[in-house]
PDB file of C-alpha atoms in Angstrom:
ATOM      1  CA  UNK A  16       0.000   0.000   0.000  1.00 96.00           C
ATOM      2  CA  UNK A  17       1.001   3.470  -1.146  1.00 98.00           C
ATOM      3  CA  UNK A  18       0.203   6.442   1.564  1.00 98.00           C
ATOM      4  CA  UNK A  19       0.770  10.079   1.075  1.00 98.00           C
ATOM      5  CA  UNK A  20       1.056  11.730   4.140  1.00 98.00           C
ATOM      6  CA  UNK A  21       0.950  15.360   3.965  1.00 98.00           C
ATOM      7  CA  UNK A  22       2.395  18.003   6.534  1.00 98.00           C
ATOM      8  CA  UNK A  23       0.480  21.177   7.949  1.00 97.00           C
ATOM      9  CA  UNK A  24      -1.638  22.932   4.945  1.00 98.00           C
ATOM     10  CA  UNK A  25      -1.741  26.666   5.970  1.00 97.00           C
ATOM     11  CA  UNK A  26      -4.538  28.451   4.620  1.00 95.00           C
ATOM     12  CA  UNK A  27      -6.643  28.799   1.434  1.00 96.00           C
ATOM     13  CA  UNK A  28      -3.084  29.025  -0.275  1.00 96.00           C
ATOM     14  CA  UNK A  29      -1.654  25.709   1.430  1.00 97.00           C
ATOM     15  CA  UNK A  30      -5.381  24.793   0.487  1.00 98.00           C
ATOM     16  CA  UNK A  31      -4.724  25.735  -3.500  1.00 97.00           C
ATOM     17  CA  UNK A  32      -1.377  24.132  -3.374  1.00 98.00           C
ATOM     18  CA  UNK A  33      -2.295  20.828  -2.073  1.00 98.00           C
ATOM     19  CA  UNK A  34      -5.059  20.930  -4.673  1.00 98.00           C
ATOM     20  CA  UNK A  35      -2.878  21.368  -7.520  1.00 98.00           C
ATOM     21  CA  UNK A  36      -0.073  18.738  -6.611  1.00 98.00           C
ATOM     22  CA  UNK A  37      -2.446  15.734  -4.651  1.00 98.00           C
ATOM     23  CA  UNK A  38      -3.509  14.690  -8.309  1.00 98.00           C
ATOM     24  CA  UNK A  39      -0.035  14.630  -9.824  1.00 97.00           C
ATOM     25  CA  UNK A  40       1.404  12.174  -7.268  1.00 98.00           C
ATOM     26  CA  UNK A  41      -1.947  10.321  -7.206  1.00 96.00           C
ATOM     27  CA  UNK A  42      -1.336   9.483 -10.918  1.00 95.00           C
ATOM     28  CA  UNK A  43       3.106   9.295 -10.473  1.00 96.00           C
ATOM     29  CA  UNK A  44       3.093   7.104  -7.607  1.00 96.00           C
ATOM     30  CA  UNK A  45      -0.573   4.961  -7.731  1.00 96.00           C
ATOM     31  CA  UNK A  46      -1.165   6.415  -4.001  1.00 98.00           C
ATOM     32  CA  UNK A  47      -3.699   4.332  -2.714  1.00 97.00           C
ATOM     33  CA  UNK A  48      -4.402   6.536   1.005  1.00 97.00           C
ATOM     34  CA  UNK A  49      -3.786   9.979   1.680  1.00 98.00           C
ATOM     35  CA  UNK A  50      -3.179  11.568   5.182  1.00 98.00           C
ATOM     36  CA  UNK A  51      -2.761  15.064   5.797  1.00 98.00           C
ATOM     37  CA  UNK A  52      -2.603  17.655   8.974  1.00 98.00           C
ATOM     38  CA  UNK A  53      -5.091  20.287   8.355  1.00 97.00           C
ATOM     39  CA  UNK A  54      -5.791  22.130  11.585  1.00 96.00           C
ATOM     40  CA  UNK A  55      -4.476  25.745  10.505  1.00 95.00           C
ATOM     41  CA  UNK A  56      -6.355  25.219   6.603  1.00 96.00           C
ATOM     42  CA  UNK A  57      -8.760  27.459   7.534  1.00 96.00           C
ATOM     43  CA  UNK A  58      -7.033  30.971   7.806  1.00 90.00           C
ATOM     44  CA  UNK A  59      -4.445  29.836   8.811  1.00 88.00           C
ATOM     45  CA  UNK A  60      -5.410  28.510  12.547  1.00 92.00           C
ATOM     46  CA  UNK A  61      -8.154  25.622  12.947  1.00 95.00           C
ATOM     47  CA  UNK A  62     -10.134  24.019  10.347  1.00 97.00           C
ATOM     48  CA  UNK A  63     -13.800  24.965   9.710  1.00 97.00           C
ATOM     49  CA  UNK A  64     -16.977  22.714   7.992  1.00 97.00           C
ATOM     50  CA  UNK A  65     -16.435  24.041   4.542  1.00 97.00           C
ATOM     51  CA  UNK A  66     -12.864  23.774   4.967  1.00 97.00           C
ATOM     52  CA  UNK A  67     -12.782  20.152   5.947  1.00 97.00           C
ATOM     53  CA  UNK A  68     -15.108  19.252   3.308  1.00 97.00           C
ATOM     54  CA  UNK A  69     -13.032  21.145   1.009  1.00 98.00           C
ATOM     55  CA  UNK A  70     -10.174  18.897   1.837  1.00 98.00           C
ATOM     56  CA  UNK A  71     -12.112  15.386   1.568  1.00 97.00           C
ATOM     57  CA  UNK A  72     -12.922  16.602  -1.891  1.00 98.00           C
ATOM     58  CA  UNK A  73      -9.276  16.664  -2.919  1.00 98.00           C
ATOM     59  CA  UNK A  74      -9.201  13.254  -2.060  1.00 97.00           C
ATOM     60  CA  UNK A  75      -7.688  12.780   1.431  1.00 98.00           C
ATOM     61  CA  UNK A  76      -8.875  10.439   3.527  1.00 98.00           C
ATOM     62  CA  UNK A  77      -8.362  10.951   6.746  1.00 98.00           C
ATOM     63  CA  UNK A  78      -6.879  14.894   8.051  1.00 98.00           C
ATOM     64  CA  UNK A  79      -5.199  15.353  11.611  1.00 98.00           C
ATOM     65  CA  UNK A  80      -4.449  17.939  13.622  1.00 97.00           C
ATOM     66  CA  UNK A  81      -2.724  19.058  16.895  1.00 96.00           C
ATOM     67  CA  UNK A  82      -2.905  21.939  19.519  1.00 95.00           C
ATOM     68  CA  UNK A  83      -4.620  24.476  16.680  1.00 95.00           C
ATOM     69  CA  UNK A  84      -7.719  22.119  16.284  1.00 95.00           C
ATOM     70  CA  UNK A  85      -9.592  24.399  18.951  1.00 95.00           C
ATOM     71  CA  UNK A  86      -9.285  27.619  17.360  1.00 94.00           C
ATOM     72  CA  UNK A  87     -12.194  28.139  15.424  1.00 95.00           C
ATOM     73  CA  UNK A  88     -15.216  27.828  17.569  1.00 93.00           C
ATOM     74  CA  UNK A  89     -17.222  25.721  15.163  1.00 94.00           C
ATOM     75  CA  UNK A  90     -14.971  22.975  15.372  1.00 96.00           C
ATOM     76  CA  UNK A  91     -17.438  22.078  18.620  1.00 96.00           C
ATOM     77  CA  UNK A  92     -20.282  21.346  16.333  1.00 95.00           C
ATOM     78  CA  UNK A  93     -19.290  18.855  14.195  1.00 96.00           C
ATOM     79  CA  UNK A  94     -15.895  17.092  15.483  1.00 97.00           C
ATOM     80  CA  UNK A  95     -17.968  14.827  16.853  1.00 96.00           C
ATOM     81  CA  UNK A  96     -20.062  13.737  14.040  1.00 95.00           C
ATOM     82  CA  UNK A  97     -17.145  13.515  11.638  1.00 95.00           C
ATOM     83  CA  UNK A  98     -14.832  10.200  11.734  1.00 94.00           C
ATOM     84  CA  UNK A  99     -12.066  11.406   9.120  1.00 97.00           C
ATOM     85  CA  UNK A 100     -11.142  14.245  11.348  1.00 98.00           C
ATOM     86  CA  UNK A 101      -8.989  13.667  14.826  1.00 98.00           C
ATOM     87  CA  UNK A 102      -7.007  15.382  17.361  1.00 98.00           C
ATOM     88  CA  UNK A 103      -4.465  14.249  19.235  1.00 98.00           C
ATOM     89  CA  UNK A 104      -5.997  11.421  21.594  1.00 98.00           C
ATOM     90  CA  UNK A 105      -3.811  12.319  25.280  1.00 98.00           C
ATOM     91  CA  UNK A 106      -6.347  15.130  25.552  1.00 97.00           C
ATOM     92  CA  UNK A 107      -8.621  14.722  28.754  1.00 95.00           C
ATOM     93  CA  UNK A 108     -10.946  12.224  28.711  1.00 94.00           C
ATOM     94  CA  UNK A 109     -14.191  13.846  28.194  1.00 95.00           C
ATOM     95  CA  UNK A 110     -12.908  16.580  25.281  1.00 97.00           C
ATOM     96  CA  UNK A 111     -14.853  16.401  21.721  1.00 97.00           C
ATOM     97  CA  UNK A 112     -13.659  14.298  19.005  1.00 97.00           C
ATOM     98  CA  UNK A 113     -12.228  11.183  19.087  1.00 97.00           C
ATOM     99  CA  UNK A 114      -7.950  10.578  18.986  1.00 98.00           C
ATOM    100  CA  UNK A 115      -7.962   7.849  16.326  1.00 98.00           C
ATOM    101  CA  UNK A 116      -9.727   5.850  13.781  1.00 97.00           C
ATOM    102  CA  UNK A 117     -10.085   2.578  11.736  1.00 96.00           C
ATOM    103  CA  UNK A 118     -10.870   2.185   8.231  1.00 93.00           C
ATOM    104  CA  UNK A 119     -11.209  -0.200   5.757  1.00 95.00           C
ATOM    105  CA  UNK A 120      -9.086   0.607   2.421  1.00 94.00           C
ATOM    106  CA  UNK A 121      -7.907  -2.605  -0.531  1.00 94.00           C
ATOM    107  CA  UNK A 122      -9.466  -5.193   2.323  1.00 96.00           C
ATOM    108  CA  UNK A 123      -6.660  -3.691   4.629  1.00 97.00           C
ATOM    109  CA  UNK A 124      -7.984  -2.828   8.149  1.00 97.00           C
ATOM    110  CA  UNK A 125      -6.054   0.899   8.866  1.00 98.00           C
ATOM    111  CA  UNK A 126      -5.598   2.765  11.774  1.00 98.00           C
ATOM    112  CA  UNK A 127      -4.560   6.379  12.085  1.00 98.00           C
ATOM    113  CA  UNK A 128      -3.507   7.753  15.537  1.00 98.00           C
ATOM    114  CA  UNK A 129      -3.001  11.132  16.709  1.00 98.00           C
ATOM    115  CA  UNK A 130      -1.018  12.360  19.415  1.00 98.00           C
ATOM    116  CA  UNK A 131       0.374  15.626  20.687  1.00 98.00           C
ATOM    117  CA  UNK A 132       3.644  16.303  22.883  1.00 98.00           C
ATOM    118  CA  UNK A 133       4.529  17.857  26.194  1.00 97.00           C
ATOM    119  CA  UNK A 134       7.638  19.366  25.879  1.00 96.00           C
ATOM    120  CA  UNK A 135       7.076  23.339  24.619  1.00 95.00           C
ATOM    121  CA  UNK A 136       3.987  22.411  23.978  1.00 95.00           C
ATOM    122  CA  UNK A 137       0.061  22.753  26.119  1.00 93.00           C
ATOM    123  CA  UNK A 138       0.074  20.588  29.265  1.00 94.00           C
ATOM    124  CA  UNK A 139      -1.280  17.282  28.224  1.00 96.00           C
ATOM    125  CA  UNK A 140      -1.312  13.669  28.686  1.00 96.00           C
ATOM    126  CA  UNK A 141       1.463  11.728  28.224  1.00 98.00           C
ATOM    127  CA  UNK A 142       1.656  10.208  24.684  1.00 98.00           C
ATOM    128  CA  UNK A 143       3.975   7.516  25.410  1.00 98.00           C
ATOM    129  CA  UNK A 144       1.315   5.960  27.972  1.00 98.00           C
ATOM    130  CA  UNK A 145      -1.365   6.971  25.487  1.00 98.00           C
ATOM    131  CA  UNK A 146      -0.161   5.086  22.889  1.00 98.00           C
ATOM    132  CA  UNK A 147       0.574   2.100  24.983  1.00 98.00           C
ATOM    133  CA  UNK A 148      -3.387   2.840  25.316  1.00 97.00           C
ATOM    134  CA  UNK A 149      -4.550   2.832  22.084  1.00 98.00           C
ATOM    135  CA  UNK A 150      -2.269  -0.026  20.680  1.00 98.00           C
ATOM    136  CA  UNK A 151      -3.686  -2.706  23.651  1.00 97.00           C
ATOM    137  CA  UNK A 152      -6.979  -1.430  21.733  1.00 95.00           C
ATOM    138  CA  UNK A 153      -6.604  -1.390  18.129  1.00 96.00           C
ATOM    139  CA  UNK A 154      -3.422  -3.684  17.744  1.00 91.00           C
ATOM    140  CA  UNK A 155      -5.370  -6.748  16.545  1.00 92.00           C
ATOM    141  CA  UNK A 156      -7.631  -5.081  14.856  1.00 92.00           C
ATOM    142  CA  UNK A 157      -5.580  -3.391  12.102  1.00 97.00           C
ATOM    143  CA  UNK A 158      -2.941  -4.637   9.616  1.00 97.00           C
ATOM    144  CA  UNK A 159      -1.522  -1.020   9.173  1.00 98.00           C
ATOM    145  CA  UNK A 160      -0.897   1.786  12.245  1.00 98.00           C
ATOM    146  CA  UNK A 161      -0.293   5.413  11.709  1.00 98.00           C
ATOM    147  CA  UNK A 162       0.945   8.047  13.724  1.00 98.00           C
ATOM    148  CA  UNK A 163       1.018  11.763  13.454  1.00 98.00           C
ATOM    149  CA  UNK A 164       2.757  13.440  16.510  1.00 98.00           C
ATOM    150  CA  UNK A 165       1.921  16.456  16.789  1.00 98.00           C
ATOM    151  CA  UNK A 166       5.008  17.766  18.905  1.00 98.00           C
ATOM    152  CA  UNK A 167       7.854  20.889  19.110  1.00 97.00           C
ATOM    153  CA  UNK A 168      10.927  19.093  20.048  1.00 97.00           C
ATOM    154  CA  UNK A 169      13.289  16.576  17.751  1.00 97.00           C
ATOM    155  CA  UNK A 170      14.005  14.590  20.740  1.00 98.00           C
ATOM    156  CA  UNK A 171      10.421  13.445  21.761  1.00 98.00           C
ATOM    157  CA  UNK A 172       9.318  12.771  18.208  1.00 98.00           C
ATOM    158  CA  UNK A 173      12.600  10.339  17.869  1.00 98.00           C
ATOM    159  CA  UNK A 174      11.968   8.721  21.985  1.00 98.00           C
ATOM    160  CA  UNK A 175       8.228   7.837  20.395  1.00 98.00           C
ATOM    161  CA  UNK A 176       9.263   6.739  17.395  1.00 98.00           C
ATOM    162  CA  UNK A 177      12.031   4.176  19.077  1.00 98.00           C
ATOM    163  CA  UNK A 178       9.831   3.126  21.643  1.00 98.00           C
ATOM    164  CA  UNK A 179       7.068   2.364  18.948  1.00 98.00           C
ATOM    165  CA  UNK A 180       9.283   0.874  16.301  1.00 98.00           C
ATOM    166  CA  UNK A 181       8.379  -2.978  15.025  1.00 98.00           C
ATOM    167  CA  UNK A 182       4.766  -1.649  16.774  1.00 97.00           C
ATOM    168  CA  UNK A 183       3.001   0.660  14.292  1.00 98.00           C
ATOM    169  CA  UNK A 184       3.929   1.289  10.585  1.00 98.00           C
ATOM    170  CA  UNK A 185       5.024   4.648  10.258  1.00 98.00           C
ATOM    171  CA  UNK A 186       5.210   7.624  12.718  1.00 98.00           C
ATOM    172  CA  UNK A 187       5.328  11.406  11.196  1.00 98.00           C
ATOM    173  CA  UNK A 188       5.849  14.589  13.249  1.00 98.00           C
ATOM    174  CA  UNK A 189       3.876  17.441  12.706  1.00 98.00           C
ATOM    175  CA  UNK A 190       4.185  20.977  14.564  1.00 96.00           C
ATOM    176  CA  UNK A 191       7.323  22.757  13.396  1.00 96.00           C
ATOM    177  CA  UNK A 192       5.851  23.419   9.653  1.00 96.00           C
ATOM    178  CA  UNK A 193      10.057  22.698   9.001  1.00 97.00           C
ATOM    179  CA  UNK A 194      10.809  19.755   6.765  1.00 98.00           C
ATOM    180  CA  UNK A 195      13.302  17.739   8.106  1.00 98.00           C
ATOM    181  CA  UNK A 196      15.166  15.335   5.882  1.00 98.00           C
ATOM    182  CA  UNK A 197      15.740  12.483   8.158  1.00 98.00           C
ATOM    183  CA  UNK A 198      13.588  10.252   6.700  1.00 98.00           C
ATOM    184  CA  UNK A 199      14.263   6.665   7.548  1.00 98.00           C
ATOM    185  CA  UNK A 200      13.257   3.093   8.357  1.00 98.00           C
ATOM    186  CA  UNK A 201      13.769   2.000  11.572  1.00 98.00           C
ATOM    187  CA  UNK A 202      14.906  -1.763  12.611  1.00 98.00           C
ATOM    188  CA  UNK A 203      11.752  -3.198  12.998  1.00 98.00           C
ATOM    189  CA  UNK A 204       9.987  -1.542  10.223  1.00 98.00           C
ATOM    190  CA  UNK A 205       8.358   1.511  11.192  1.00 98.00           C
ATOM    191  CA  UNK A 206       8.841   4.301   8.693  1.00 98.00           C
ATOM    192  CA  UNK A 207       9.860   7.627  10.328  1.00 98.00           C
ATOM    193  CA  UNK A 208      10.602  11.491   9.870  1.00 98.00           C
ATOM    194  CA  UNK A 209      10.927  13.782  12.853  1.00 98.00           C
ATOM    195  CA  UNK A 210       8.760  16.672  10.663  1.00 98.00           C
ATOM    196  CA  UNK A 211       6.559  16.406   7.405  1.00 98.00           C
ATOM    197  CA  UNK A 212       7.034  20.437   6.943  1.00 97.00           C
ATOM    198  CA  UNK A 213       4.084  22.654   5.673  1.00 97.00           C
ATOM    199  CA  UNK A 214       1.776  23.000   2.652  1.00 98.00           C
ATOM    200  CA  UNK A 215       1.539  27.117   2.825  1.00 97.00           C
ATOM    201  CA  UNK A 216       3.738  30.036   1.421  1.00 97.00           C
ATOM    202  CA  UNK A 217       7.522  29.713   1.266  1.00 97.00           C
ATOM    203  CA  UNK A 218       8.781  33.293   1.511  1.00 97.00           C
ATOM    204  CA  UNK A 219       7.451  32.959   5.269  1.00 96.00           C
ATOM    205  CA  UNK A 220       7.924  32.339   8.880  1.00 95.00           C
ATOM    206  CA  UNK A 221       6.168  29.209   9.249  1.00 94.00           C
ATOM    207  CA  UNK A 222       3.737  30.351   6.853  1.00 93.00           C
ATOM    208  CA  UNK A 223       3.138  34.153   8.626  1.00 94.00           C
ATOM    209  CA  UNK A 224       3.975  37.096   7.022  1.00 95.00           C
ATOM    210  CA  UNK A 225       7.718  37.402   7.817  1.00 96.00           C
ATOM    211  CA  UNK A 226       7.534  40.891   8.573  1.00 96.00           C
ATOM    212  CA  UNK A 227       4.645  40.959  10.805  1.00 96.00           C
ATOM    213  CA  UNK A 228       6.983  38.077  12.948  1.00 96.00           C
ATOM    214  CA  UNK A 229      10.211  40.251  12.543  1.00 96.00           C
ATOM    215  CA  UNK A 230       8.118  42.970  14.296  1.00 95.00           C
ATOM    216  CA  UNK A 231       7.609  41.023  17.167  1.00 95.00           C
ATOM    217  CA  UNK A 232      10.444  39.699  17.601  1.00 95.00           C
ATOM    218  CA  UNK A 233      12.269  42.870  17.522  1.00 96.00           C
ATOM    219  CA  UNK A 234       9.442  45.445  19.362  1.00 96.00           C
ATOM    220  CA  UNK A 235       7.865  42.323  21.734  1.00 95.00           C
ATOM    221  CA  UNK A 236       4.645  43.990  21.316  1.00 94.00           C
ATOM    222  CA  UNK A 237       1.528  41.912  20.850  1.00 92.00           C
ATOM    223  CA  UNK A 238       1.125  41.944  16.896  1.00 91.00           C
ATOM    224  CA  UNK A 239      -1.786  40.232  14.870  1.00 90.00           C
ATOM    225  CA  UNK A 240      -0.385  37.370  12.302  1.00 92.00           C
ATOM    226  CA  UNK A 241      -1.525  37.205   9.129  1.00 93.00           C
ATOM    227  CA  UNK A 242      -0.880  34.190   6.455  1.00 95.00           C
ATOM    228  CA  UNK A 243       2.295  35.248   4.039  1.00 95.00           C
ATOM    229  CA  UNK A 244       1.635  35.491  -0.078  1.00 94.00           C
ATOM    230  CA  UNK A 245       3.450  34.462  -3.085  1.00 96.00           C
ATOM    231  CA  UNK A 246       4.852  31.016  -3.735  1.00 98.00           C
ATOM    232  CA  UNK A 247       3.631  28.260  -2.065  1.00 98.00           C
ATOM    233  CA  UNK A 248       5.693  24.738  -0.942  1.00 98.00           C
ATOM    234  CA  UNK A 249       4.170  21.192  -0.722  1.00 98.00           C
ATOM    235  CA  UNK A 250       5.660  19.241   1.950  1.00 98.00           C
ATOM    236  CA  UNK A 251       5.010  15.559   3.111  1.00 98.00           C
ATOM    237  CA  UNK A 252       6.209  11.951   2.405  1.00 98.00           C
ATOM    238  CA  UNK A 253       5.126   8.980   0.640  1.00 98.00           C
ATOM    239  CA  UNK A 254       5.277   5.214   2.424  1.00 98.00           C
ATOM    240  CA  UNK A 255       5.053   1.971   0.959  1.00 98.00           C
ATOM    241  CA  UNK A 256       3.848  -0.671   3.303  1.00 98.00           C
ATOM    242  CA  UNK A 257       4.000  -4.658   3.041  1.00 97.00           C
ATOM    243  CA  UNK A 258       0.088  -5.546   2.880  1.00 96.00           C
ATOM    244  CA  UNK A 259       0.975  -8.708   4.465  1.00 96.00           C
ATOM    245  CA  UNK A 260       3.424  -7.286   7.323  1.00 97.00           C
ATOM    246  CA  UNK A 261       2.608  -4.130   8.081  1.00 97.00           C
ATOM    247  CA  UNK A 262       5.885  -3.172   7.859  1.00 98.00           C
ATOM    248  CA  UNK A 263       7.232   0.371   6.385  1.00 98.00           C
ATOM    249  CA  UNK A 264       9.468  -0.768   3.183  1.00 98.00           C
ATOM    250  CA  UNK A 265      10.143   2.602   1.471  1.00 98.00           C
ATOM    251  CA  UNK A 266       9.925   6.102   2.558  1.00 98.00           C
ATOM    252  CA  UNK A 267       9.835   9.056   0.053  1.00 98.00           C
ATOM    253  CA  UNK A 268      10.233  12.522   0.733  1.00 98.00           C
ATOM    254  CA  UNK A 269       8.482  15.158  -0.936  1.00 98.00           C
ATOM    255  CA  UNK A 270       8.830  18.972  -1.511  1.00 98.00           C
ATOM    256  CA  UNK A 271       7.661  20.928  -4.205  1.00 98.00           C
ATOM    257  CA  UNK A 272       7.393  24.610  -5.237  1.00 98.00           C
ATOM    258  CA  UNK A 273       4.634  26.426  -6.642  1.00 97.00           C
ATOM    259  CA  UNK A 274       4.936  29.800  -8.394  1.00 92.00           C
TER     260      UNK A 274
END
């Protein structure tokens, strides 16, 4: 099985961009599952209705998210109804949505899992125990497991992904909206890269107006972001997984410009 997984799409122009290249490695690399991170694709923090149906109709299957999935209010009235969308699962028991799912794709039982970190990031749960969690629950059921960890730091994304390796079949970091190009395949066969990057503008500060952050860096006055223009980049990876294993056997990773 062939799964695009696609990093944080930022805004209606992360929203363009992933529209224009999704088809084009559909038809190069006979994807057969796409995964992407979509809580800043509406304006560039949280994800609204008409934004996430926006999304399904490019094609992906199943989008996750991370600490922004709260910021537009609406998100309250339908995270709850809608199975293809998840946030990270160490929340609280008790908050709206659900942390993973389970889908059936080519007779292939699939699990997707989100989780969020602790260090520089919202107090939390601990993901380690979480996924310990979710695994004694879904485990048998599925013949593929994946992860997006929605986390700051290098270190914790690489502890999970060592402590889940052989266990799930591929573990991405979200978070940073920085590509990082240490995509690998760990011992036991779980596919790995510490961040997927962004789908958003390139001339940017993590997809905000570089000026606007320059300001506040330099005057440390509260200052209202705004989404950057001009060219956009496509970030994200593609893994191939053994149908019969579950184990990751090629990792691919992908960024692309767009004028």
């Amino acid at each position: 099985m062939n799964i695009l997984i696609i990093g944080d799409i930022c805004g209606s122009s992360g929203r363009h961009t992933a529209a224009h290249f999704i088809p084009l490695i559909q038809k190069e690399h006979s994807i057969d599952l796409i995964i992407a991170n979509g809580e800043n694709s509406a304006g560039g923090v949280g994800i609204t209705a008409p934004v996430f149906d926006e999304l399904i109709g490019l094609g992906i299957d199943v989008i996750t998210s991370g600490n922004h999935i709260w910021d537009k209010k609406e998100i309250l009235t339908f995270i709850d109804q809608e199975s293809r969308l998840i946030r990270p699962a160490n929340y609280p028991p008790g908050t709206p949505g659900s942390g993973y799912c389970v889908f059936v794709r080519n007779n292939l039982r699939i699990g997707v899992v989100n989780l969020a970190g602790r260090a520089f990031m919202p107090p939390i749960d601990c993901p380690f125990r979480e996924a310990d969690r979710i695994l004694s629950e879904i485990k048998t059921q599925c013949d593929i497991i994946i992860i997006d960890f929605h986390a700051e730091t290098t270190s914790e994304k690489m502890a999970l992904a060592w402590y889940l390796d052989g266990r799930v079949s591929c573990i991405v970091g979200t978070h940073t909206h920085i590509q990082t190009a240490d995509e690998r395949i760990l011992p036991q066969g779980t596919a790995y890269i510490t961040d997927l990057g962004m789908v958003g503008p390139w001339n940017s500060v993590l997809g905000v107006d570089k000026d606007l952050v320059i300001k506040k860096f330099i005057t440390g006055l509260p200052t209202r972001f705004s989404l950057a223009d001009g060219p956009t980049v496509f970030c994200g990876i593609i893994v191939q997984i053994n149908d019969n294993t579950g184990k990751a056997e090629k990792i691919i990773r992908i960024l692309k410009h767009l004028n």
